[in-house]
Short mmCIF file of C-alpha atoms in Angstrom, two decimals:
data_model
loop_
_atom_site.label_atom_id
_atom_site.label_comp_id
_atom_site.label_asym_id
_atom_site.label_seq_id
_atom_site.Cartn_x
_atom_site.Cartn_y
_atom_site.Cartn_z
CA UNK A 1406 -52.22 12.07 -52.20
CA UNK A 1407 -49.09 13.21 -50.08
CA UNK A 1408 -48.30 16.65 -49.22
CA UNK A 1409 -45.01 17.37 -47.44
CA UNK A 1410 -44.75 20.03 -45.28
CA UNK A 1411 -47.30 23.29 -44.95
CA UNK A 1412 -47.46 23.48 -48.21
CA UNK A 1413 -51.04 23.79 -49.48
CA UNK A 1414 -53.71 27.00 -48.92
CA UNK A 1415 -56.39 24.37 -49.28
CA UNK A 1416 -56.55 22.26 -46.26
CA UNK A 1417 -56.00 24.62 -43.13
CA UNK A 1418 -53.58 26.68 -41.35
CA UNK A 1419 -51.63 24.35 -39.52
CA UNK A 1420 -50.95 21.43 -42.25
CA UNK A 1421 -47.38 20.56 -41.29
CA UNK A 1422 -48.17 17.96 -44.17
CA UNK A 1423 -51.46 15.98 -45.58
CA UNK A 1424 -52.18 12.66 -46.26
CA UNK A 1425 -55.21 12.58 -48.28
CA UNK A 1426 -57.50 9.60 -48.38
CA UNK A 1427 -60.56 9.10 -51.43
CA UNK A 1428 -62.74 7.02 -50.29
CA UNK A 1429 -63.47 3.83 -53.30
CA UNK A 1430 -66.80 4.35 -55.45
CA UNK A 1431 -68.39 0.78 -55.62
CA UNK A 1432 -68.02 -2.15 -58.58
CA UNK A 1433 -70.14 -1.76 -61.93
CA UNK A 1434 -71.81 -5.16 -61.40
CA UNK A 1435 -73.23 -5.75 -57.62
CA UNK A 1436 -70.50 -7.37 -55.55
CA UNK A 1437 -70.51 -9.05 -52.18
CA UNK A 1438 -67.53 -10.26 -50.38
CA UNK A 1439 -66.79 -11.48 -46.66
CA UNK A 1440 -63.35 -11.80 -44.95
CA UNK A 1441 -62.31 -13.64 -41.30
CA UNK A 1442 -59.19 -13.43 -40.29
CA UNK A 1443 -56.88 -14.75 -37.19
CA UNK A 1444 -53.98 -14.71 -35.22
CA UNK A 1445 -51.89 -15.22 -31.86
CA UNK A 1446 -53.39 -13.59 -28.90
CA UNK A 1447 -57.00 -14.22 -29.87
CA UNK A 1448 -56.88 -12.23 -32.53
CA UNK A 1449 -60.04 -11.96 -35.18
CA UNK A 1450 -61.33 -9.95 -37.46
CA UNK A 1451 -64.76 -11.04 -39.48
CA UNK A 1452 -66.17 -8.35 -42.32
CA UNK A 1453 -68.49 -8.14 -45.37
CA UNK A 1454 -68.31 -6.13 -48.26
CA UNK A 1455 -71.11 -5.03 -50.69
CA UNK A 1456 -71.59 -2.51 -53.58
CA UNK A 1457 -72.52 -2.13 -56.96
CA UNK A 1458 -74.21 0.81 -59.28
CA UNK A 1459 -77.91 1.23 -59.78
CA UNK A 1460 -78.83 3.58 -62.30
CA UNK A 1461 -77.97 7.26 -61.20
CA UNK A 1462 -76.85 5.34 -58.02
CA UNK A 1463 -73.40 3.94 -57.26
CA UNK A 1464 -72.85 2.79 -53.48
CA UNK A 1465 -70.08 0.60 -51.34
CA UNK A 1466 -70.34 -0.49 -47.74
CA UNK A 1467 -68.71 -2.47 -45.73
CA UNK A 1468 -68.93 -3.41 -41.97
CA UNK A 1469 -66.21 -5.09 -39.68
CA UNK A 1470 -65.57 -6.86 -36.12
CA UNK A 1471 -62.06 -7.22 -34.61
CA UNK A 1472 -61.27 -8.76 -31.07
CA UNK A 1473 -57.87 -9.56 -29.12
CA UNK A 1474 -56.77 -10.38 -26.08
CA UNK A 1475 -53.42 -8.68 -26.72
CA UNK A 1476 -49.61 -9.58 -25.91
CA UNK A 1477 -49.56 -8.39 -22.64
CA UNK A 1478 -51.60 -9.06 -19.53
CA UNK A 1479 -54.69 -6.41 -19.27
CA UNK A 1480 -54.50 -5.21 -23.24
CA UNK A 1481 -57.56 -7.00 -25.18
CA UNK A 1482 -59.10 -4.97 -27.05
CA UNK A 1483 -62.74 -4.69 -29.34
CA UNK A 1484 -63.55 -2.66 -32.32
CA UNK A 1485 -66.77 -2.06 -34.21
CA UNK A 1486 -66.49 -0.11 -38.02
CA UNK A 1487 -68.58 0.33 -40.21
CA UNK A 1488 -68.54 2.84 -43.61
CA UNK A 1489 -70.26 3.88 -46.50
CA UNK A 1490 -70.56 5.78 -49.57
CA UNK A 1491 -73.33 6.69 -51.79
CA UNK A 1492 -72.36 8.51 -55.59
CA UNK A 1493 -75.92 10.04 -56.85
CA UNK A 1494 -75.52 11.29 -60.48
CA UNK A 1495 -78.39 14.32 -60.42
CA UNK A 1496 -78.19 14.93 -64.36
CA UNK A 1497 -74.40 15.18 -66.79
CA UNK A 1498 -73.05 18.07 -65.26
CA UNK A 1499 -73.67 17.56 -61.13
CA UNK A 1500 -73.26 14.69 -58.66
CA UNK A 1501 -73.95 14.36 -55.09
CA UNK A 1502 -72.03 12.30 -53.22
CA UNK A 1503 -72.59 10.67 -49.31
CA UNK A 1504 -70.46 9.60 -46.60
CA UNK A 1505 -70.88 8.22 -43.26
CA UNK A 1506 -68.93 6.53 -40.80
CA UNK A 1507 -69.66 4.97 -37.27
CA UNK A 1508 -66.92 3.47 -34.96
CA UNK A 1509 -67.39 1.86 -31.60
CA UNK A 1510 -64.80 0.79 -29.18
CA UNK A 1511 -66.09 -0.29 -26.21
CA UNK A 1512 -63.26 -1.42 -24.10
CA UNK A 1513 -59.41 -0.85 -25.25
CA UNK A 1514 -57.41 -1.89 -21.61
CA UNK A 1515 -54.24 0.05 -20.55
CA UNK A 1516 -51.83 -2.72 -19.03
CA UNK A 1517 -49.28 0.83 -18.47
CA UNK A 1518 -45.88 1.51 -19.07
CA UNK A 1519 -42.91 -1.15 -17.38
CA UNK A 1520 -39.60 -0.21 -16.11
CA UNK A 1521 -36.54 -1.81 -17.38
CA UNK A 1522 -36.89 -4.16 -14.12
CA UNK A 1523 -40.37 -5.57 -15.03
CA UNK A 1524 -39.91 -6.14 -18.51
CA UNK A 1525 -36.84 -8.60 -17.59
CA UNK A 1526 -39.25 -10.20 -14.81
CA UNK A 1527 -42.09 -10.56 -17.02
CA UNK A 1528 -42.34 -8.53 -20.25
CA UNK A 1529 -46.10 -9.44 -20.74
CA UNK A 1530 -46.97 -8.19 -17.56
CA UNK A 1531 -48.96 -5.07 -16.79
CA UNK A 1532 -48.71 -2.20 -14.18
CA UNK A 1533 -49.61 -3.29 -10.87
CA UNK A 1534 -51.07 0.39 -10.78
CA UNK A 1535 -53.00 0.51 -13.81
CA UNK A 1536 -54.23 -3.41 -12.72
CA UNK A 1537 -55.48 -1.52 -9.31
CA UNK A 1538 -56.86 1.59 -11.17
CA UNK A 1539 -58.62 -0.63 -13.93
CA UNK A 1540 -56.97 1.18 -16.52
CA UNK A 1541 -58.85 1.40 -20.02
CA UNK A 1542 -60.57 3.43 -22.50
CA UNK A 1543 -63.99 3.14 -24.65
CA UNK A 1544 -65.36 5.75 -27.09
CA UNK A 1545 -67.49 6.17 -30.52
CA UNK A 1546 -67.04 8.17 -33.30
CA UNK A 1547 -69.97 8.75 -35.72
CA UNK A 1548 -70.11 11.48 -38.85
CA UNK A 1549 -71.18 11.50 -42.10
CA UNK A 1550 -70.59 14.22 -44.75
CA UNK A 1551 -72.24 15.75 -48.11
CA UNK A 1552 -70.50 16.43 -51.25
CA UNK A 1553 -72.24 18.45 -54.00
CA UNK A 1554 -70.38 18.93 -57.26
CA UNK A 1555 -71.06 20.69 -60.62
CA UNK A 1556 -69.62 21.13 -63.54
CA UNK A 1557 -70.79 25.09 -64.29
CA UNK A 1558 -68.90 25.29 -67.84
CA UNK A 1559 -65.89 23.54 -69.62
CA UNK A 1560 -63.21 25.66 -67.52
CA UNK A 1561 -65.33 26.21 -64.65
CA UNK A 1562 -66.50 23.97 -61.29
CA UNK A 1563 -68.10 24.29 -58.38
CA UNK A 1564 -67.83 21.98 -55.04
CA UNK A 1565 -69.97 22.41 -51.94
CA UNK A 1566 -69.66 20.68 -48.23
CA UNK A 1567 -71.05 20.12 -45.25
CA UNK A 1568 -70.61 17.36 -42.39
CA UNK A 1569 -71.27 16.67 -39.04
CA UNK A 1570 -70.95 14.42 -35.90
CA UNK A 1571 -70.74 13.69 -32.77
CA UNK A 1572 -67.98 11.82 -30.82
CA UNK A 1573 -67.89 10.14 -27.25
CA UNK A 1574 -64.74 9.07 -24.51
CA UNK A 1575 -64.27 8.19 -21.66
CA UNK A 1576 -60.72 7.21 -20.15
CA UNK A 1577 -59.42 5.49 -16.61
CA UNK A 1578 -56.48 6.82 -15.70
CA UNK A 1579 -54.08 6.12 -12.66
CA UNK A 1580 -53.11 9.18 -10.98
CA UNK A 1581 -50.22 8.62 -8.76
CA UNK A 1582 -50.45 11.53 -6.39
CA UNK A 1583 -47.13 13.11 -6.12
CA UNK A 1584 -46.95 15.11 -3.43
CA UNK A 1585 -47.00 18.94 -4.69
CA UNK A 1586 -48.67 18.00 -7.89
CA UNK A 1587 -52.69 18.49 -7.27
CA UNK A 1588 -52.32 18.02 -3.66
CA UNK A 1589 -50.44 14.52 -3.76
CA UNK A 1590 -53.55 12.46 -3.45
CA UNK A 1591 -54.50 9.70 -5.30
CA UNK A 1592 -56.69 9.08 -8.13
CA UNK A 1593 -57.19 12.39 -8.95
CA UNK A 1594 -58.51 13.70 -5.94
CA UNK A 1595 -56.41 17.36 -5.10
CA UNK A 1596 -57.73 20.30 -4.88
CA UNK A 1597 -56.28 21.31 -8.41
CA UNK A 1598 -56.52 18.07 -9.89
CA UNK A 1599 -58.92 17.32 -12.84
CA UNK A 1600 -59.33 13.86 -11.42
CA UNK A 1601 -57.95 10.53 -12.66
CA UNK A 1602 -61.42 9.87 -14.83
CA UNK A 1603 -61.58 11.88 -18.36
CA UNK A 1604 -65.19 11.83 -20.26
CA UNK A 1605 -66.27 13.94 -22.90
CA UNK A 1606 -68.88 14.09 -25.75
CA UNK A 1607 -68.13 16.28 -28.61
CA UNK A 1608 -70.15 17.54 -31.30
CA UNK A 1609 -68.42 18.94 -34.86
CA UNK A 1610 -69.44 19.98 -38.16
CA UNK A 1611 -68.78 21.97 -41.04
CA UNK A 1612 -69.76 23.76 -44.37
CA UNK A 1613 -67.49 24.92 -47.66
CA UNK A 1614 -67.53 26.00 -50.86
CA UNK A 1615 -64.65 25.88 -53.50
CA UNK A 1616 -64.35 26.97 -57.15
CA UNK A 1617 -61.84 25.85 -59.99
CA UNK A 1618 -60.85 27.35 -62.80
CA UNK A 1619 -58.47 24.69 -65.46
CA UNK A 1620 -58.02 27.44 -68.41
CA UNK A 1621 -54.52 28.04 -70.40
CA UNK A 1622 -52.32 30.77 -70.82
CA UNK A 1623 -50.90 32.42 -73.93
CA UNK A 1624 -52.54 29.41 -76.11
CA UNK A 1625 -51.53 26.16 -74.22
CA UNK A 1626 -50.38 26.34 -70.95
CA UNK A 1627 -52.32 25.27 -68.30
CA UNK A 1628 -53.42 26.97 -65.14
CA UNK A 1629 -55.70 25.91 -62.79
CA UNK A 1630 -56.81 28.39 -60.35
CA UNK A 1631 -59.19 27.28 -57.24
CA UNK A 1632 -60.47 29.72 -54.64
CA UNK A 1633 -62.81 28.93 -51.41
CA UNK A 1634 -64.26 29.07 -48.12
CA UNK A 1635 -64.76 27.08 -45.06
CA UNK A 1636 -66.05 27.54 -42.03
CA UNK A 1637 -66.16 24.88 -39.05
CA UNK A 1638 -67.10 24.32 -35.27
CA UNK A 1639 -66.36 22.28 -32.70
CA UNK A 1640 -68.04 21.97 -28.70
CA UNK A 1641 -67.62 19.88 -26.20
CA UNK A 1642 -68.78 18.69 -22.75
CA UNK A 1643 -65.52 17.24 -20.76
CA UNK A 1644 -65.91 16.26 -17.24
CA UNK A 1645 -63.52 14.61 -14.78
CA UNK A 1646 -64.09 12.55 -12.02
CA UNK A 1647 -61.61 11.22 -8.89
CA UNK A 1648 -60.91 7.07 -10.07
CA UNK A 1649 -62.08 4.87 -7.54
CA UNK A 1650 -60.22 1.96 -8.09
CA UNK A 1651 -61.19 1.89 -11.55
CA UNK A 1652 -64.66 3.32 -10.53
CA UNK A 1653 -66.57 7.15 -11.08
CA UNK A 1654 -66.26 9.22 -7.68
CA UNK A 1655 -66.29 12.35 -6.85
CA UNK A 1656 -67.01 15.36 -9.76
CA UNK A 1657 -63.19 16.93 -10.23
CA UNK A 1658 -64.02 19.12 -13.39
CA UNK A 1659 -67.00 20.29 -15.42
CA UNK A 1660 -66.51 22.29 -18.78
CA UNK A 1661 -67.98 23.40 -21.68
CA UNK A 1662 -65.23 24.25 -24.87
CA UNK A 1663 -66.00 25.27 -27.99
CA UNK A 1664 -63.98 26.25 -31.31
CA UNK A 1665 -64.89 28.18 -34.50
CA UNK A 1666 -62.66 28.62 -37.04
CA UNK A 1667 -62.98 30.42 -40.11
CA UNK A 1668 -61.05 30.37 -43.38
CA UNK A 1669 -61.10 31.89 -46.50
CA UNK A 1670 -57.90 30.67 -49.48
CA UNK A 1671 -56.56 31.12 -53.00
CA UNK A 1672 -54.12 28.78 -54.60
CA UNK A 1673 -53.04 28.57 -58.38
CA UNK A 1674 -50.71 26.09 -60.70
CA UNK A 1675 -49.25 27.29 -63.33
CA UNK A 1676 -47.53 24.92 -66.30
CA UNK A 1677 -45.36 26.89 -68.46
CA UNK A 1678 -43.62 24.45 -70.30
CA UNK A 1679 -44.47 20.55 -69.56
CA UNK A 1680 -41.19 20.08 -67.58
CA UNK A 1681 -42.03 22.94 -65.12
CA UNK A 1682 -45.37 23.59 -62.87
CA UNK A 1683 -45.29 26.59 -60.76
CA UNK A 1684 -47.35 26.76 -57.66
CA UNK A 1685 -48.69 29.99 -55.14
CA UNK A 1686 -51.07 30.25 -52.98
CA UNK A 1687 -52.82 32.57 -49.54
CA UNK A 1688 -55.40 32.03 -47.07
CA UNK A 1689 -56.58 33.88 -43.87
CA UNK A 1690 -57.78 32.30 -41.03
CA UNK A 1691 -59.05 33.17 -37.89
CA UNK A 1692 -59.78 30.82 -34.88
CA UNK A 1693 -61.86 30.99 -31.66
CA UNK A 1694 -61.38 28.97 -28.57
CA UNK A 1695 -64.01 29.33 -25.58
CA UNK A 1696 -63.93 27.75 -22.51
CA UNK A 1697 -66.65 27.67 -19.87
CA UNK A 1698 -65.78 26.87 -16.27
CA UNK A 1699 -68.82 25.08 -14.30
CA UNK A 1700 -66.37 23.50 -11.40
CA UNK A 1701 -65.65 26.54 -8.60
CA UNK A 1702 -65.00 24.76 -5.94
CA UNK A 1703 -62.30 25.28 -2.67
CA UNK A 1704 -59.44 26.07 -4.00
CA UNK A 1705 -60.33 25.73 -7.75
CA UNK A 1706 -60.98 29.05 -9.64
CA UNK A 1707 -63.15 29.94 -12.45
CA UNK A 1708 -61.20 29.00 -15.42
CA UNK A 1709 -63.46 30.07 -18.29
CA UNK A 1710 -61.83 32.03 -20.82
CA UNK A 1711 -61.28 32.93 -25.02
CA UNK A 1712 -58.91 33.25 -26.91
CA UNK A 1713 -58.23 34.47 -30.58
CA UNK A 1714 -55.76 33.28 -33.20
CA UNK A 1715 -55.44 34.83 -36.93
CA UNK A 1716 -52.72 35.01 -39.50
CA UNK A 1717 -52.45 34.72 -43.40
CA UNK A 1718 -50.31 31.55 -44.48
CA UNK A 1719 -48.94 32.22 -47.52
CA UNK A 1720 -47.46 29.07 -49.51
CA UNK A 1721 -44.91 28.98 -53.04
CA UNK A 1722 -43.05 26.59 -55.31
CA UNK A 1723 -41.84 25.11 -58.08
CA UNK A 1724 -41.42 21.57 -59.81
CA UNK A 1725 -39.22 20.52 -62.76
CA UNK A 1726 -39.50 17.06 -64.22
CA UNK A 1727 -35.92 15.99 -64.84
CA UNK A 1728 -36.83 12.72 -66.40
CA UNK A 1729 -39.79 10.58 -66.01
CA UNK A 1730 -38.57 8.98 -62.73
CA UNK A 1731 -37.41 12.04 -61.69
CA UNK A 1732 -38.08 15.34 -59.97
CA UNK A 1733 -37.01 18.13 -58.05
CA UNK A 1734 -38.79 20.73 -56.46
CA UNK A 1735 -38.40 23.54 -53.95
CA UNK A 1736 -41.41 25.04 -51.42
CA UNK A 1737 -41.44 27.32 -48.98
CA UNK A 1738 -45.21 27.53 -46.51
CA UNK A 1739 -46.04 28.88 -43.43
CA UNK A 1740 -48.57 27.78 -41.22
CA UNK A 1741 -49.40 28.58 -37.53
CA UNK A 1742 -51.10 25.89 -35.16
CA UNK A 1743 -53.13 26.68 -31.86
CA UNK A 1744 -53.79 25.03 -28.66
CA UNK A 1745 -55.96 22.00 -28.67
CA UNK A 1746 -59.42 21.76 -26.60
CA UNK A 1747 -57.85 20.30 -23.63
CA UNK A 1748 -54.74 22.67 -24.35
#
């Protein structure tokens, strides 16, 4: 499902469009399939695939490997995925549905960026700097999420959520020192530098609750109205460290950040006649940033701070089916976006 633009109450306040993703419920009949795959570069990929319904019970997994040494000199790269999805029908009216996910990468090289003189010497070639700072990157990513649904009448339902997980990084960097820019020493190691070494664990999570309404109007047009609440958080340990040659040295910066943000939205679709669907929809939002400063050190202040961001978004449109192949539509959203973590 495609959204263009900040148009929709639904997902946030700073949608400048969605791409929405539903995960696959698993086969009827119990399935199993496996897939290898190869290419230049050392290139493979090996997974398996497995599902089926059992009872009340309908569940997919599937679990993949992918290596390659990559085009250029110092880019190979490793992946570990694996995902599933379990559909538990709790009586006619309510379901309950769980997902998980965990990813591992646990070494994605950096061969760095060429100039127009080294690509026509040797295009495959990496950075002699990011070859002496070992440049690379590994991290993990693992969540899973609940999904509680119920029908509470023939016009009226109800969806709950909550998730939660926990993410890891850690990233080699070459820092070139130029002088005047953290104290023009290398590999991170000025007085204002936050080192050439980036690590950071992360946990998230979240809860919400949405209803929908799918009624008519004036005998047989439908509306659908859907109203909610969400509420989610977000903290962080980052650290930073001066790159020894593609080694951990000295401690350069030591944070905690954290985020809360909470949102509460209306949004309703109107169809008046079956050529033309009418859309409107608000939502307030109101997001914390926190940022706790555990390197003072020289010339290196406290940094810890907050900050507050709120604003209602309201969105609007309209959409007339010309023909069957056809339509035309006009929207008009507004949205407001605020500083990332490391922001």
């Amino acid at each position: 499902e495609v959204l263009r633009g900040p148009f929709s109450a639904l997902y946030g306040n700073h949608s400048g469009g969605i791409v929405q993703a539903f995960t696959e419920d698993g086969p009827a009949d119990p399935t199993v399939s496996a897939n290898y795959m190869f290419g230049s570069y050392g290139t493979q990929k090996i997974g398996l695939k497995f599902g089926g319904t059992y009872g009340r019970v309908n569940a997919v997994a599937s679990t993949s490997y992918m290596t390659t040494d990559g085009y250029r000199d110092r880019s190979s790269s490793e992946r570990y995925l694996t995902n599933a999805k379990f559909g538990i029908k709790i009586d006619d009216r309510a379901t309950l549905t769980i997902s998980a996910s965990y990813l591992d990468q646990p070494l994605d090289q950096d061969p760095g960026v060429l100039t127009a003189a080294q690509v026509a010497q040797n295009r495959r070639q990496s950075n002699p700097n990011s070859t002496s700072a070992d440049t690379r990157r590994s991290l993990d990513n693992k969540q899973i999420g609940v999904v509680y649904d119920r029908q509470l009448s023939a016009t009226d339902s109800f969806r709950a959520m909550v998730y939660g997980g926990e993410r890891n990084n850690i990233g080699y960097l070459f820092i070139a020192g130029v002088p005047g820019v953290g104290g023009g020493l290398p590999g991170g190691r000025g007085g204002l530098s936050s080192g050439g070494v980036s690590s950071l664990a992360r946990q998230f999570g979240g809860v919400g609750g949405r209803w929908t309404l799918s009624t008519t109007l004036f005998g047989n047009q439908p509306l659908t109205v859907t109203a909610g609440a969400d509420y989610d958080v977000a903290g962080e340990d980052r650290k930073g460290y001066v790159n020894e040659s593609g080694g951990i040295g000295a401690l350069k910066r030591n944070e905690f950040n954290r985020v809360h943000s909470w949102g509460t939205y209306g949004q309703a679709e109107w169809t008046p006649i079956s050529t033309v669907t009418g859309f409107a929809g608000l939502r307030y939002t109101r997001v914390k940033v926190q940022s706790s400063d555990y390197f003072v050190a020289g010339v290196n202040p406290n940094d810890s701070g907050a900050a507050h961001f709120s604003a209602w978004t309201p969105v609007i449109g309209a959409l007339v089916r010309v023909t069957p192949l056809t339509n035309v539509y006009l929207n008009a959203g507004r949205s407001f976006e605020t500083p990332t973590l490391i922001e």
